[in-house]
């Protein structure tokens, strides 16, 4: 009869999650704005409750989805684990490594599973790209290039993401962590971190651009840039192997049709053989991700990406913020 | 009646130069392989001579084009300047800053002009992009992204570019210097240099990939990658201003049709207004560059890019090679 | 203080019209489904009335927009003209030439203006293309190619467009008339009409594909195909002159980003110089079209496209249906 | 040890054939310009002879490739058949159906095989498209759209193709026959032919544009346009089935990278699943076509496309020329 799910945070992401439970059922929801919780409850038949602590006391609740602003991701996850619920927490899962470690300790202590919502891994083009990589379509990896960004909107610098206490940082901790997570999915752990965060355009104390050079022990490079001054929305991940290249572009909508190209070199080199798959039918990553979590729970299997992967990404975020003069995600005034 | 031109080095580039003298006339040519010089002389009516020192003694010679392998660029330029000839020397103009400084000293001492053949500035899409930038189409600059590369060919690692004594380095000093020069053309001088050279694929002591983060004093970034494991040939330069973006792609031929897109933001943000110019008629950069040099000479005007710009680029090359364990362009054995 | 507007038909198109009055004000609306009229009235502050005859009696009504199914376009337009209102009637303005002629007679008799909603002329890429054509960017015209279509949706053959009594025909009278109108906008009147309507896929008595060869007196050709089995939505209009080509593609949304390319030949022929304008900001044709009508009214100027242009298009539709065995828009059973 | 091949006509096409014999060997060649035959012989080790009748007397000659202007295709094919040689004759194989019928009669009488060089069927994207079609990837066919053209070059109207006695017609018999052949390859025989030839631009008595509507007995349509005022070179073939679409674009070089897209509809319709194959490695159609002919000969199998397919195409050409006022391929003066 499926899992009982509670959602904390009924904003854009919480509503996407509610619509993508893959056959499981929404039991309850809550939001700092009661009318948002009420609207979602009315649309789904769930119960709206007054706060996340109350939600955690409800019967029939197997999974808690934490889809709040970044400043309460860790606290609510912690509470849910202590209440014995499995947790799907949105990326970045916490504002800092320190926050995250309290969640990890609770998970070890209490037992439930934690999945971290790096949903990009579940986009169809990225799933296809990783599958091709695992099938050895392009050989041993050399480097990854990633570009990800959007152009903001009027008032973007007055939204919660621009407030370091709520967000823990700017573009790096928002879209940048997706690039870091995806690059690590292909390349493995990064041993060396070089990065540079900047606030070029928006009137805010957090970064609007970040440039990264992450290196694995064998020397493979992830060369990544995330930006919220990327005037024409862009997602591009290029993965280079010794025998070819995978290129994922687009995420649907304003990011353009999602596609993956596979370029395979022939022994005589020259232009590569090329096959391209396009996915114009929209983003089903949320549904696929939740279905995977349900399977984790059924098999009592450690989710991946989970707290381990989130910790790796957050550790890189912290190092870059520290080195760029944004300790804690906020720019130090000159 | 135009300038009299001599060409030293009758390989691919020398022959392109000979075909693009913009109305001026080839007087003489020479090459280490006499048959190459003979063939070019036969095709053009020029005189083939036995060596560059002999060439410099010929009458009617106003300009010497130095299109040899990198190891003799500086020596021949020096000789030509001492013989009172103007010099168009191919990039990178020398293997090291030290070599280049001897040329610069000679230029100051003897008077003739030196242009350095960073021909990419003369590609029509890049000319158009820079013109749009100067007309303030995109506002104050924030950063530049550049990706440039090719996929080599069988035996690429046995060509002269793979021999650090002849080339002074690998991909960085070959295609990378073009990116460095173009980024500086838009952003100005770089104060901070971070870079990482690698030899991932080819069996050679020089680098086949280089990743760069170059920063100006005000903090603008050039985020550049050059590669000779770029399996599908690629040239992309993205220039971001506060009000829009310029994107140059392609260089013709296997790099794809050359084009520049200009994205301009409206005050309400959202998708930018977009105009794209395509240049399918092929590369006239060589002709345009030589015409510009002829005009420099007519006006006794310092060429740009000249030795100053080449020195900036070579200095960055040296810093990156040093920091990456490729002193002198060759990888230190572990 | 602007024009007072009434809308008859509050479906998809009526609501688009209501949202695009270009500063004028919606006074009243009506629909066969009272709840649709009520919802639009509630959203806009207009008055919902029980029927179009009642709407015509309201004071302060300058313009009536007729956005119903095709079977009542002519009747309501006629009534509105008799009531002294200007009329913006959606294409095709009537099911047949005969119906349309009664409207034209009333317009001549009563005086108000009639604009026919061939809104595609107001899409930004088509406006730009026609402006380039008028500026002689491509020289004297030779021919036009047009491809327009969509892939339907489940149950498409049970919608009103599939019922010839309500629609007057299928794909030809739906999307085909847009192509006919646009081709005539560039080429002028067609003297010879060859066409072939077919019902290949959908289970309906009207056509789902139509192929057209329309010829002007000097021999210029419009080569047009409209389809509702065009699996990937497509709009493409290619206009060829003696010195170049204009290519409009996309209409936004599922038709892809709207763009126009201008190809200009140089005297030496070879690849053309190319400039492309993209319009990613969405469709403002409805607003622009209404603003144009307001200006027609202010200047007492005959709208174009108006009844004359609609009659030309409908006459072609009738000829093709007749010749293809679809008299009255419905396929004759074998 | 392979087939012995003779080539009659050492122009562009003859030389392409010589370079694509798929392991078989060129024995002899001839051309109206002896220096062209001499050059090809020198480059290949073949024997240059003074005329095609002499060539036919040589020993060791299994196959004759007829790559002349259209006016001698039939005569030479006839001679070769009478001499007992297999024939690969370039499209259109003859100027008229009447000429072709003499060849067909000789083939029946004498026995050797005749393949007609509709090489486009052997382009990799078209091979892939037809294979997908045969595998039922898109279901039962409904219609085909084809657009094919180039932009000529200065003096194009003074070349042999512009002389109806040598060519038998203009664009229709040149590029148009390829479209007709390809459409028939997918759709089968055409029962109804509507077409319109025009001379819009070039100063020549033959057509420079042709528009075609060809219909099979069940009503499937081929909607085709060929043009030598197609300013930006274009090849596009769109094949529509009840469950999807195949789209071939490009032929390499100035026609753009060759590719085929396969769009497959899901039961719920909406955007199709899309897979694209690109073939950037250039045109190997000539080699593949000759290898197929060698296999025909080995198996004594009727080549396809052969005289039967050429006759169908030429018959359509004649009907269109007749109906458009170009009897015999030349425009009747008004």
Tab-separated table of C-alpha atoms in Angstrom, chain A residues 259 263-266 268-281, chain D residues 259 263-266 268-281:
chain	number	residue	atom	x	y	z
A	259	UNK	CA	19.825	15.857	-24.551
A	263	UNK	CA	30.940	10.929	-29.336
A	264	UNK	CA	33.062	7.856	-29.949
A	265	UNK	CA	36.492	8.013	-31.528
A	266	UNK	CA	37.498	5.532	-34.170
A	268	UNK	CA	41.967	6.553	-37.006
A	269	UNK	CA	40.717	9.520	-34.945
A	270	UNK	CA	39.131	12.319	-36.984
A	271	UNK	CA	35.480	13.293	-36.430
A	272	UNK	CA	33.808	11.015	-33.910
A	273	UNK	CA	30.800	8.815	-34.496
A	274	UNK	CA	27.906	10.649	-32.912
A	275	UNK	CA	24.619	9.546	-31.412
A	276	UNK	CA	22.296	11.977	-29.686
A	277	UNK	CA	19.295	11.250	-27.489
A	278	UNK	CA	16.790	13.996	-26.792
A	279	UNK	CA	14.290	14.027	-23.935
A	280	UNK	CA	11.621	16.556	-24.815
A	281	UNK	CA	8.975	15.082	-22.552
D	259	UNK	CA	22.365	13.212	-39.809
D	263	UNK	CA	11.099	10.594	-33.745
D	264	UNK	CA	8.859	7.976	-32.181
D	265	UNK	CA	5.449	8.772	-30.764
D	266	UNK	CA	4.374	7.357	-27.449
D	268	UNK	CA	-0.047	9.417	-25.144
D	269	UNK	CA	1.311	11.492	-28.049
D	270	UNK	CA	3.021	14.752	-27.045
D	271	UNK	CA	6.698	15.329	-27.873
D	272	UNK	CA	8.265	12.279	-29.487
D	273	UNK	CA	11.184	10.279	-28.187
D	274	UNK	CA	14.140	11.380	-30.267
D	275	UNK	CA	17.364	9.719	-31.297
D	276	UNK	CA	19.780	11.354	-33.713
D	277	UNK	CA	22.728	9.817	-35.515
D	278	UNK	CA	25.337	12.079	-37.066
D	279	UNK	CA	27.816	11.065	-39.757
D	280	UNK	CA	30.595	13.642	-39.742
D	281	UNK	CA	33.156	11.394	-41.371
